[in-house]
Amino acid sequence: MTPGIRPLIAGNWKMNGTAREAAGLADAVRQGAGAVTGAVDLLVCPPFVHIHAASAAIAFQPIAVGAQDCSPEEKGAHTGDVSAPMLADAGCAYVILGHSERRADHGETDALVKAKAEAAIAAGLVPIVCVGESLAQREAGEAESVVAGQIAGSLPDGFTAAKGVVAYEPVWAIGTGKTPTEADIAAMHARMRQELVARFGEAGQGTRLLYGGSVKPSNAKAILALPHVDGALVGGASLVAADFLAIAAGAAG
């Protein structure tokens, strides 16, 4: 953890579940949240079509709702897209941007992620910008330089003023059950902090840095205790309320 930064545990539900299942999962998180929300911020990010169901189930509890993507455009003829103002109107507080699955499956570039982050900030949303290297890049010794480049290219100038979040997700660890060593995670988060401070000054010291990539109850406490790891972006484990809350408990100490 970074001293003075309140941890954030975010659940990325990806493309899973029905509206009924989303409401049930959100309600289960709500029921168990009281044990951790005194020390940790909780966030759930359901699919677009289930944002309302999840929000209704949370029912004004201290749990934020976010989305998994947004358009860089405010409105217009963009069939199938969802704008940041629409998400804000639906009750979202955060939006995940530049996830490796978006970068890989939809060809999203740093420039596009930056434009989306600008749109999110303009709509009053907190952007969670994802960065991370492939296995080939790590094996080539390029992991830190790749992530530094993504940070430079994906974060807009107003990022820290909007309390933006950066999530490090090594591409090869997402959904595989594999995680980097604790030393690797600590080294990457230290480099990320260095890049943020170099660009944004003191404000970069207060930016929350999340780790994502096969986070689970068995490894969360050790990962969350590392320097500059200020929370987690949780994928598969966030689909089980007990696991998600156990990860949050690891951040709460």
PDB file of N, CA, C and O in Angstrom, residues 15 68-69 80-81 98-109 112-113 116:
ATOM      1  N   MET A  15     -18.257 -10.031 -19.441  1.00  0.00           N
ATOM      2  CA  MET A  15     -19.506 -10.338 -20.153  1.00  0.00           C
ATOM      3  C   MET A  15     -20.130 -11.591 -19.558  1.00  0.00           C
ATOM      4  O   MET A  15     -20.143 -12.672 -20.158  1.00  0.00           O
ATOM      5  N   GLN A  68     -17.538  -0.921 -17.914  1.00  0.00           N
ATOM      6  CA  GLN A  68     -16.338  -1.597 -18.412  1.00  0.00           C
ATOM      7  C   GLN A  68     -15.717  -0.915 -19.630  1.00  0.00           C
ATOM      8  O   GLN A  68     -14.664  -1.335 -20.105  1.00  0.00           O
ATOM      9  N   ASP A  69     -16.359   0.137 -20.130  1.00  0.00           N
ATOM     10  CA  ASP A  69     -15.844   0.841 -21.306  1.00  0.00           C
ATOM     11  C   ASP A  69     -16.744   2.037 -21.556  1.00  0.00           C
ATOM     12  O   ASP A  69     -17.841   2.142 -20.980  1.00  0.00           O
ATOM     13  N   GLY A  80     -24.306   1.169 -31.292  1.00  0.00           N
ATOM     14  CA  GLY A  80     -23.759   0.163 -30.392  1.00  0.00           C
ATOM     15  C   GLY A  80     -22.865   0.710 -29.303  1.00  0.00           C
ATOM     16  O   GLY A  80     -22.523  -0.018 -28.370  1.00  0.00           O
ATOM     17  N   ASP A  81     -22.454   1.980 -29.396  1.00  0.00           N
ATOM     18  CA  ASP A  81     -21.577   2.568 -28.382  1.00  0.00           C
ATOM     19  C   ASP A  81     -22.394   3.159 -27.235  1.00  0.00           C
ATOM     20  O   ASP A  81     -23.578   3.462 -27.378  1.00  0.00           O
ATOM     21  N   GLY A  98      -9.266   0.715 -21.553  1.00  0.00           N
ATOM     22  CA  GLY A  98      -8.014   0.163 -22.045  1.00  0.00           C
ATOM     23  C   GLY A  98      -7.657  -1.195 -21.490  1.00  0.00           C
ATOM     24  O   GLY A  98      -6.480  -1.579 -21.502  1.00  0.00           O
ATOM     25  N   HIS A  99      -8.661  -1.934 -21.017  1.00  0.00           N
ATOM     26  CA  HIS A  99      -8.368  -3.292 -20.544  1.00  0.00           C
ATOM     27  C   HIS A  99      -7.710  -4.083 -21.668  1.00  0.00           C
ATOM     28  O   HIS A  99      -7.999  -3.870 -22.848  1.00  0.00           O
ATOM     29  N   SER A 100      -6.839  -4.996 -21.319  1.00  0.00           N
ATOM     30  CA  SER A 100      -6.088  -5.731 -22.347  1.00  0.00           C
ATOM     31  C   SER A 100      -7.019  -6.470 -23.302  1.00  0.00           C
ATOM     32  O   SER A 100      -6.691  -6.650 -24.482  1.00  0.00           O
ATOM     33  N   GLU A 101      -8.182  -6.903 -22.796  1.00  0.00           N
ATOM     34  CA  GLU A 101      -9.123  -7.582 -23.679  1.00  0.00           C
ATOM     35  C   GLU A 101      -9.712  -6.605 -24.701  1.00  0.00           C
ATOM     36  O   GLU A 101     -10.002  -6.989 -25.841  1.00  0.00           O
ATOM     37  N   ARG A 102      -9.889  -5.344 -24.337  1.00  0.00           N
ATOM     38  CA  ARG A 102     -10.323  -4.327 -25.288  1.00  0.00           C
ATOM     39  C   ARG A 102      -9.198  -4.008 -26.280  1.00  0.00           C
ATOM     40  O   ARG A 102      -9.430  -3.876 -27.481  1.00  0.00           O
ATOM     41  N   ARG A 103      -7.989  -3.884 -25.750  1.00  0.00           N
ATOM     42  CA  ARG A 103      -6.853  -3.579 -26.631  1.00  0.00           C
ATOM     43  C   ARG A 103      -6.629  -4.705 -27.637  1.00  0.00           C
ATOM     44  O   ARG A 103      -6.347  -4.459 -28.820  1.00  0.00           O
ATOM     45  N   ALA A 104      -6.762  -5.955 -27.177  1.00  0.00           N
ATOM     46  CA  ALA A 104      -6.505  -7.098 -28.057  1.00  0.00           C
ATOM     47  C   ALA A 104      -7.687  -7.399 -28.978  1.00  0.00           C
ATOM     48  O   ALA A 104      -7.521  -7.560 -30.193  1.00  0.00           O
ATOM     49  N   ASP A 105      -8.897  -7.455 -28.409  1.00  0.00           N
ATOM     50  CA  ASP A 105     -10.059  -7.882 -29.189  1.00  0.00           C
ATOM     51  C   ASP A 105     -10.587  -6.790 -30.117  1.00  0.00           C
ATOM     52  O   ASP A 105     -11.198  -7.088 -31.141  1.00  0.00           O
ATOM     53  N   HIS A 106     -10.349  -5.517 -29.737  1.00  0.00           N
ATOM     54  CA  HIS A 106     -10.923  -4.416 -30.510  1.00  0.00           C
ATOM     55  C   HIS A 106      -9.865  -3.458 -31.053  1.00  0.00           C
ATOM     56  O   HIS A 106     -10.206  -2.409 -31.598  1.00  0.00           O
ATOM     57  N   GLY A 107      -8.605  -3.832 -30.907  1.00  0.00           N
ATOM     58  CA  GLY A 107      -7.526  -3.032 -31.475  1.00  0.00           C
ATOM     59  C   GLY A 107      -7.385  -1.655 -30.869  1.00  0.00           C
ATOM     60  O   GLY A 107      -6.952  -0.716 -31.552  1.00  0.00           O
ATOM     61  N   GLU A 108      -7.739  -1.493 -29.604  1.00  0.00           N
ATOM     62  CA  GLU A 108      -7.673  -0.168 -28.983  1.00  0.00           C
ATOM     63  C   GLU A 108      -6.222   0.264 -28.775  1.00  0.00           C
ATOM     64  O   GLU A 108      -5.411  -0.479 -28.226  1.00  0.00           O
ATOM     65  N   THR A 109      -5.925   1.472 -29.193  1.00  0.00           N
ATOM     66  CA  THR A 109      -4.585   2.036 -29.064  1.00  0.00           C
ATOM     67  C   THR A 109      -4.512   2.936 -27.836  1.00  0.00           C
ATOM     68  O   THR A 109      -5.532   3.311 -27.247  1.00  0.00           O
ATOM     69  N   LEU A 112      -6.573   6.046 -28.424  1.00  0.00           N
ATOM     70  CA  LEU A 112      -8.017   5.873 -28.240  1.00  0.00           C
ATOM     71  C   LEU A 112      -8.364   5.808 -26.756  1.00  0.00           C
ATOM     72  O   LEU A 112      -9.352   6.408 -26.307  1.00  0.00           O
ATOM     73  N   VAL A 113      -7.551   5.094 -25.997  1.00  0.00           N
ATOM     74  CA  VAL A 113      -7.789   5.004 -24.545  1.00  0.00           C
ATOM     75  C   VAL A 113      -7.708   6.398 -23.915  1.00  0.00           C
ATOM     76  O   VAL A 113      -8.526   6.764 -23.060  1.00  0.00           O
ATOM     77  N   LYS A 116     -10.868   8.265 -24.663  1.00  0.00           N
ATOM     78  CA  LYS A 116     -11.954   7.766 -23.812  1.00  0.00           C
ATOM     79  C   LYS A 116     -11.812   8.301 -22.389  1.00  0.00           C
ATOM     80  O   LYS A 116     -12.812   8.662 -21.739  1.00  0.00           O
TER      81      LYS A 116
END
